[in-house]
Every structure is written in C-alpha cells, then in structure tokens.
Amino acid sequence: MTTHSADLASPGVIDPAPDAFVLPFARLRPGFDPAQLPRFGDLAWRLALISRKEPHRSLVIDWSRCPAVLRPALMRAAFAELNMPTPAVLLQQRASRSVTQPASLRHYFLVWIRFASWLTDRGITELAQVTADDLQEYAEQLRPSGRRWRTDAKTLWVISRLWAYAPYLPERDRLVMPPWEDPAAVMTDFLGTNDDAPDGENNIPIVHPAVMAPLLVWALRTVLDLSEDILAAVREHRRLLDSLPARAVPGGVEQAQAHLRGLLAAGQRLPASRAPGATAVSIKYEGPLPPMANTFLAATLGVSTGQIAAARQSLRDELTAEDFGPGPVLDVPVSGRIGHAPWTSTLGFDDVDTLVLHLSTAVLICCSYLSGMRPEEVLALRRGCCTRTERDDGTVRYQVTGQHFKGVLDEDGNAIPEGKLRADPWIVLEPVAQAIAVAEELEEGEQLFTRTLFRGAKRTIMDRTGLSSDAAVERIRAFTIWANQLATAHGRPHELIPDDPDGAVALRRFRRTIAWFIYRQPGGRIALAVQYGHAATAMSESYAGRSKADMLDVLDQEKGLALAETLTEASERIAAGETVSGPAADRYRTAAAEFSDRYAGTYLGKRELRALVANPRLQVYEDPKAFLTCNHDAFTALCTPDRDRARDGGRSTPDRSRCHPACANISRTDSQITALRAEVARIDAAAGAGLDPYPIAAREQQRRAHLTDIIHRHHAQRPGADNPEEPR
C-alpha cells in the first residue's frame, strides 16, 4: 500500500515504506506532476518540487553516492528533515528554522553523504556506533582542507542537525551529541582560531569597475536607445507568426511553387534561414542546399510551413546553392543610433529571438544593478510592479513593489517559500522604470523574466517558466559578447567590456557593487540602509566592506592608474618645454623624472601600482577646478587639519574641497595657466555683460586680480621670455 509522507508526520520513530512519498504535499509547488514525486525507495529525490519560487534548478539529491551501509540511515534522517517538526534544540540556535529551502536541504544531505563516506573508511556501519571522539576527530580533519573557517563551522552545524533528529529515528540511526554542542564548548576548540575576515564583511566580489562601467553603458543604451527598434521587430515577428494557418490551405503548395519560381525569374534569391537548428537539405548530385526560411515564407504567403517545405522539395532538382541569399529582413525601420550611425542596417526575421534575449538581459542588468535587489527579488518581479508618483512639489518618484524572501518566516519560525510583499518599495531611477516597461512589453505573462521568453526555449520535465540565476549568468555572458561585437563594428574600443578578474558576472554581484559605490558617497550609509531595507547601517557596511573581494587591491589599482596617468602627462609636458612654477615646482619635475625613469614604457601590474601608490615622492594630483597640481605631502598640506597627526593614520590624499592658495605643495604648468587665462576671459565677459549683482561682481573682480597675479608670477619664471601684455 502506498503511504504518503503526511501520514508519517506525527511524532515518533519513523521507518518509511519504499513507496512512501518523500515530499510533503503541503509544500509542493502548484501544478506539480504527480509522476515526478520521489518515493522513499528512489535513489534520486527532486527537491525543487517543494519550492514556490520559480527560478530554481531541479536540485536532485543522488543517494547512490552515499555508502550503501549507511544509506538507509541517512535517507531516514533526510525524510525526518523534510517531514517532521524541527527539534527544539535547532530552533534555539541562531538562524535555524523549521522549514528550509530546497537548496539548503540539498546542501545538508550532501554534507551527510561526505560524513558517511568518512565513517565507512573507519569501518563504522551504523550511526549509533559513532563516538564523541570520532566526531572530534572529524572536526579536526576539516581545517587542513583549506576552506574558510566559517565554512567548516557550518559543516559541523549540519552534522548537528543529524544528531538533533535522532529522537525520530530508530536506535541504530541515532547519533551521539557532538562535542561542539556542549554548552561549555566553543567552536574554536575544534576548528582552531577563526582566521576569516571580521564578522559582517560580505565576501561576494564586486564587479570590477572597468567591467561594470561599459556593461552598464551597453545595458542602458540597449534599453533606452535600441529597444524601440527591437520591440518593433518583435511586434512584426509576432504578427507574421500569428498569420500562419493552423492547417494546410487548399492549393498552398502550388502557390508556394509559383512564388519561389517568380523570385528566381525576377533575378532574386531565395531567403535562407539562419535560425538555430536549421539544417541543410541534401540533393543527389549538387551537394547540400542551404536551409530555406520556411516560416517567413509561409507567414508571408498565408500557407503552412509544411506546404513551403513540400514546394521546395518539388523544386530540389532545379535549385543550386547560388539560388539562396541572406536571411529574410523584416519591414521595420531602424531609428536607434550608436554615436552618429544607425546601430544596424536591417533587422532580420531570424535575429528577433536573439535580440529579444539581449534586450531582456539589458533590462535585467539595469533593474538588478540600479535598484540593489537580491537575485531572487528581481527575478520575481511581476507586471505592474513599478508605479510613478508625482508629489506636490513637482518631483517624480518611481517605486517598485515586489516579493522579498530573506528572513521571511511565519509565526512558528518557518521559512515562507513564496516570500512576502516587501513593506518598503524600492525607490528607483527613471531608467529602471523604463526598463520595466520594456520587459512588460516583451513578456506575455505576469513574470518579467522567464526562461520561456523566446519560442525556441526547451521544455523541462516541470512546467517552469521562471528564469534562474544560473541562466542569467549565461545570458549576461552572451549579452557581453554581443555588445563587444557592436562596439567593434562601430569603432568604439573604449566601450569594450573586458573579462572580469573574479569570473562570471552573476546577479548577486550587482547588489554588492552598487553598495560599494553608494557607501562612498555623502550620506551613503543611510542611503544603503533605506534602499536595501536593512534594520541597521551595520548590515549596509558589510555590503560595502573592502577587506573582502580584493577591494583594497581594487582601490590601490585605481589610485595607481590615476597617479600613473598624471605623471605620464607631467613627463610629456616637461619634455615639450612647458614651464613649471610654484613652491613645489622642483618636486613636480623630480616626480615626473623618477616616474619616467622607473615606469615609462613598462607594464604596470598590481605590484608596480602598489609600489607607485606607496612612494611618497610620486604623490601628484591634478586639480582642474583650482588650476593647479598638488604634490601632496601630508605633513605640510594646508588642506589637512590633522597634518600634525599624519603618522597616526592622517589623510594620505589631498582634500580638494579645502585647497589653500598658500600651500607649499602647489605647482602649475603652462597648460594650467592657459586654463587660467580662459577663466580670466570668462570673468571679463561676465563683467562686460553687467548681469551679476554687485556683491558677486566685486568678488569676481577680486578673484580676477588673484588669478592675474598667478599668471604674472608663472610667466616670470619662464626662462628668457619677455613679458607679454597680460590682462589688467
């Protein structure tokens, strides 16, 4: 007799029959296929069926990987994890819950399988044979594996779950209490000192700025500039597909034959197909013929695709490969531009599916990066989620409402798989609202991001339409390739998207990246706490932390590249004979000479850039607004109030908002003096127009006198130069 798992959910010892259903019906996804439900005797359990969130993989746990002697015991423990109330000892622990997500469950069971393999290598055939000494030995052998301390601690916590469910299991399956669960014990007694980064640091690597900048440029360009053309192509594509008859029409083959012969008689070539999966057709003597655009021709003529194929087959002896031309082109004008040129000459019928994917990916990038949503949150967005509100003061706000999942528990501490509506909507920029509007036109259902977006999408064993995070990674990779092709074709090498040094660009890295940038703006901590919905700014600081993901390396690299660019320009100016004036003129020339001797013409890797940043003689910073170069010395810089404490962590870079004209770190070149002359001319023009109020005009004249004095003093240091007439 078949026993359902719900019949075994009452407290007591469990020993399911082989035909007992493993997954509780109360947690199954709506619309599931009963034939796919795993039974206790199966070696493969498909856990994704208990996920209410669409973007999930199959998440299969393969029990054949577990040693045979311990397999029944672990399968009973896993059955208890899925169906029995969570033991109180686990609910009392931090971050424990009585219902977990299928991905976490699969991780638990895999940890148990690795633990079982370790036990069988020591001749242990029942969990009841395991001693506390065995568990201590297992804990001690984890650290040499080279994983993070926190990862090993979580592994031991998962082993504790196996012990916690012991009251539900037969005596032979009951694990002894792990020694790290003793109230007097601490995890460092078993795993050694925690050598991880400080608590609160987020270890997800940001997308490198050199990658994120052009990636966002192309995503915004696709959404704002190219989407109108792509959507027009989508509408025409759908119109043609909708015009296909459901069955063959009378005389359709003859009509198709006449049309094909008419094209050839007029000197035109037959449209070939570039659709994925299109195959060539072999003929007896002439070799293969290119695949023909049967769907396009059928939609154009109002006949079935089978009738087009039959017409082509009847003409196969008359056709050669030269009779076929490029793919069919849609009758859609191209209005989008990249720079001053149209972004593409034509929009092909067979290109629509790919363009739709790229446009949807661009929308996904914009929404993920510019909102700070978690991957599961952005993938769960629904039609109508974005609203526009115009306030009384005339400002406009765009709000996005949607589900959130992290930490969403019911009153019993159970995770709510389908999440719940976020109390505070995400406040987004107008481009995000425009991107969501594009997604709503692309998708025909309620979800904005689906894996069945294009007609070539393959069906899985489950009727699932949600896009997964893994599939999003592949779409971002394909979008990057496409964007780089456009950048190359339009002669825009500065917009090429390089490979990220930390690997594939995943959705979860966008949230981390935008947090890193926001945190460094005025009021950034508060902005993060509001936008990300954190209860405290400490959580926001974990997203913006620098000790993980090589953030210090990224900062040093960016600072080093800026210094290298400034010093390269300094060397070029001096080589061109420009005059350098100011109290730090000699230091400016010395820094340019040292940089030229040590680094000019060489590759500046991470080591060289770190050395450049650390060299106190090469701290040269341009300040275009002040028309000067700062040769920064923290001990003499007048912009630094705590310069007397420079050795104790004082500011190591100039504060451009406090630049003092009497500072000993200032130098100026002819190029900056040219900019000064232009500023004096602007002041003269404003004075001649007479539009400034008297206080502003008087202050501008005082500033003009100061700038003119700087120009005179700079000119006086030019060797052998006569003083030209300067502005008076």
Tab-separated table of C-alpha atoms in Angstrom, residues 183-357:
chain	number	residue	atom	x	y	z
A	183	PRO	CA	27.124	24.316	26.353
A	184	ALA	CA	30.629	24.798	27.742
A	185	ALA	CA	32.320	24.267	24.367
A	186	VAL	CA	33.197	26.821	21.698
A	187	MET	CA	33.792	26.076	18.041
A	188	THR	CA	37.389	27.306	18.170
A	189	ASP	CA	38.173	24.355	20.460
A	190	PHE	CA	37.678	22.081	17.456
A	191	LEU	CA	38.497	24.240	14.436
A	192	GLY	CA	41.203	26.477	15.865
A	193	THR	CA	41.302	30.252	15.672
A	194	ASN	CA	38.859	31.896	13.286
A	195	ASP	CA	41.153	33.304	10.601
A	196	ASP	CA	38.315	34.623	8.434
A	197	ALA	CA	37.766	38.322	7.825
A	198	PRO	CA	35.982	40.256	10.601
A	199	ASP	CA	32.330	39.481	11.125
A	200	GLY	CA	29.987	41.482	8.954
A	201	GLU	CA	32.200	41.531	5.863
A	202	ASN	CA	30.482	40.372	2.712
A	203	ASN	CA	32.699	38.075	0.652
A	204	ILE	CA	30.878	38.404	-2.660
A	205	PRO	CA	33.305	40.061	-5.118
A	206	ILE	CA	32.156	43.264	-6.733
A	207	VAL	CA	32.100	43.560	-10.496
A	208	HIS	CA	35.342	45.298	-11.377
A	209	PRO	CA	34.750	48.983	-12.221
A	210	ALA	CA	36.441	48.519	-15.608
A	211	VAL	CA	33.813	45.850	-16.391
A	212	MET	CA	30.783	47.396	-14.713
A	213	ALA	CA	31.079	50.776	-16.439
A	214	PRO	CA	30.867	49.596	-20.086
A	215	LEU	CA	28.427	46.806	-19.157
A	216	LEU	CA	26.035	49.370	-17.690
A	217	VAL	CA	26.591	51.692	-20.659
A	218	TRP	CA	25.527	48.966	-23.087
A	219	ALA	CA	22.611	47.844	-20.917
A	220	LEU	CA	21.246	51.395	-20.687
A	221	ARG	CA	21.891	52.024	-24.380
A	222	THR	CA	20.018	48.855	-25.300
A	223	VAL	CA	17.041	49.759	-23.098
A	224	LEU	CA	16.859	53.483	-23.840
A	225	ASP	CA	18.120	53.769	-27.433
A	226	LEU	CA	17.729	50.397	-29.168
A	227	SER	CA	14.634	48.941	-27.512
A	228	GLU	CA	12.178	50.799	-29.766
A	229	ASP	CA	13.619	49.104	-32.859
A	230	ILE	CA	13.786	45.682	-31.203
A	231	LEU	CA	10.218	45.930	-29.917
A	232	ALA	CA	9.012	46.984	-33.357
A	233	ALA	CA	10.754	43.908	-34.780
A	234	VAL	CA	9.127	41.756	-32.083
A	235	ARG	CA	5.662	43.062	-32.977
A	236	GLU	CA	6.216	42.403	-36.681
A	237	HIS	CA	7.664	38.986	-35.900
A	238	ARG	CA	4.622	38.084	-33.797
A	239	ARG	CA	2.264	39.376	-36.476
A	240	LEU	CA	3.864	37.107	-39.044
A	241	LEU	CA	3.747	34.087	-36.737
A	242	ASP	CA	0.130	34.769	-35.838
A	243	SER	CA	-0.762	34.814	-39.534
A	244	LEU	CA	0.355	31.215	-40.021
A	245	PRO	CA	-2.671	28.997	-40.746
A	246	ALA	CA	-3.410	26.209	-38.301
A	247	ARG	CA	-3.579	23.643	-41.117
A	248	ALA	CA	-2.695	23.338	-44.782
A	249	VAL	CA	-4.701	25.557	-47.139
A	250	PRO	CA	-6.048	24.344	-50.471
A	251	GLY	CA	-3.600	24.975	-53.307
A	252	GLY	CA	-0.907	26.128	-50.893
A	253	VAL	CA	1.882	24.024	-52.426
A	254	GLU	CA	1.183	25.319	-55.926
A	255	GLN	CA	1.048	28.899	-54.617
A	256	ALA	CA	4.405	28.432	-52.906
A	257	GLN	CA	5.945	26.882	-56.041
A	258	ALA	CA	4.784	29.828	-58.120
A	259	HIS	CA	6.182	32.309	-55.614
A	260	LEU	CA	9.602	30.614	-55.493
A	261	ARG	CA	9.828	30.380	-59.285
A	262	GLY	CA	8.730	34.018	-59.528
A	263	LEU	CA	11.582	35.112	-57.242
A	264	LEU	CA	14.144	33.228	-59.301
A	265	ALA	CA	12.694	34.504	-62.597
A	266	ALA	CA	12.985	38.071	-61.331
A	267	GLY	CA	16.675	37.542	-60.576
A	268	GLN	CA	16.144	37.436	-56.827
A	269	ARG	CA	17.491	34.818	-54.487
A	270	LEU	CA	15.512	32.658	-52.097
A	271	PRO	CA	15.714	33.696	-48.426
A	272	ALA	CA	17.879	31.322	-46.417
A	273	SER	CA	17.296	30.542	-42.765
A	274	ARG	CA	19.762	31.413	-40.020
A	275	ALA	CA	17.536	30.160	-37.226
A	276	PRO	CA	19.150	27.846	-34.634
A	277	GLY	CA	18.655	24.228	-35.592
A	278	ALA	CA	18.038	24.912	-39.279
A	279	THR	CA	19.727	22.192	-41.344
A	280	ALA	CA	20.860	21.980	-44.932
A	281	VAL	CA	18.966	19.826	-47.429
A	282	SER	CA	20.920	17.318	-49.471
A	283	ILE	CA	20.284	16.793	-53.179
A	284	LYS	CA	21.525	13.953	-55.274
A	285	TYR	CA	24.402	15.437	-57.265
A	286	GLU	CA	24.918	19.093	-56.355
A	287	GLY	CA	25.621	18.721	-52.624
A	288	PRO	CA	23.648	20.286	-49.743
A	289	LEU	CA	21.432	23.310	-50.201
A	290	PRO	CA	21.154	26.000	-47.515
A	291	PRO	CA	18.075	25.772	-45.284
A	292	MET	CA	15.246	27.953	-46.557
A	293	ALA	CA	13.270	30.440	-44.417
A	294	ASN	CA	10.138	28.290	-44.461
A	295	THR	CA	8.399	30.037	-41.562
A	296	PHE	CA	8.884	33.522	-43.003
A	297	LEU	CA	7.703	32.464	-46.452
A	298	ALA	CA	4.704	30.616	-45.012
A	299	ALA	CA	3.657	33.649	-42.969
A	300	THR	CA	4.125	35.941	-45.956
A	301	LEU	CA	2.071	33.763	-48.326
A	302	GLY	CA	-0.534	32.591	-45.812
A	303	VAL	CA	0.233	28.898	-46.234
A	304	SER	CA	1.570	26.282	-43.819
A	305	THR	CA	5.290	25.658	-43.287
A	306	GLY	CA	4.762	22.081	-44.452
A	307	GLN	CA	3.454	23.361	-47.793
A	308	ILE	CA	6.537	25.575	-48.182
A	309	ALA	CA	8.753	22.570	-47.448
A	310	ALA	CA	6.828	20.486	-50.000
A	311	ALA	CA	7.217	23.215	-52.644
A	312	ARG	CA	10.937	23.380	-52.027
A	313	GLN	CA	11.195	19.599	-52.203
A	314	SER	CA	9.443	19.590	-55.580
A	315	LEU	CA	11.986	22.125	-56.888
A	316	ARG	CA	15.095	20.491	-55.429
A	317	ASP	CA	16.398	19.355	-58.827
A	318	GLU	CA	16.137	22.927	-60.163
A	319	LEU	CA	17.911	24.678	-57.283
A	320	THR	CA	21.576	25.273	-56.566
A	321	ALA	CA	23.324	26.820	-53.585
A	322	GLU	CA	23.739	30.060	-55.572
A	323	ASP	CA	19.950	30.450	-55.681
A	324	PHE	CA	19.889	31.191	-51.920
A	325	GLY	CA	20.654	34.579	-50.442
A	326	PRO	CA	20.767	36.091	-46.958
A	327	GLY	CA	18.065	35.636	-44.368
A	328	PRO	CA	14.719	37.435	-44.636
A	329	VAL	CA	14.538	41.034	-43.428
A	330	LEU	CA	11.606	42.497	-41.527
A	331	ASP	CA	9.869	45.568	-42.877
A	332	VAL	CA	10.812	47.636	-39.827
A	333	PRO	CA	12.680	50.972	-39.972
A	334	VAL	CA	15.821	51.378	-37.861
A	335	SER	CA	15.833	54.588	-35.816
A	336	GLY	CA	18.258	53.772	-32.979
A	337	ARG	CA	21.804	55.087	-33.279
A	338	ILE	CA	25.188	54.463	-31.738
A	339	GLY	CA	27.021	57.736	-31.989
A	340	HIS	CA	26.030	59.235	-35.334
A	341	ALA	CA	25.404	55.963	-37.180
A	342	PRO	CA	22.422	53.565	-37.154
A	343	TRP	CA	23.163	50.696	-34.797
A	344	THR	CA	22.276	48.135	-37.511
A	345	SER	CA	21.340	48.330	-41.169
A	346	THR	CA	18.457	45.830	-41.062
A	347	LEU	CA	16.537	43.652	-38.623
A	348	GLY	CA	16.356	40.050	-39.738
A	349	PHE	CA	13.447	37.688	-39.121
A	350	ASP	CA	15.782	35.077	-37.637
A	351	ASP	CA	17.552	37.627	-35.425
A	352	VAL	CA	14.488	38.525	-33.376
A	353	ASP	CA	14.776	35.692	-30.859
A	354	THR	CA	18.376	36.592	-30.062
A	355	LEU	CA	17.669	40.325	-29.905
A	356	VAL	CA	14.783	39.694	-27.528
A	357	LEU	CA	17.107	37.786	-25.199
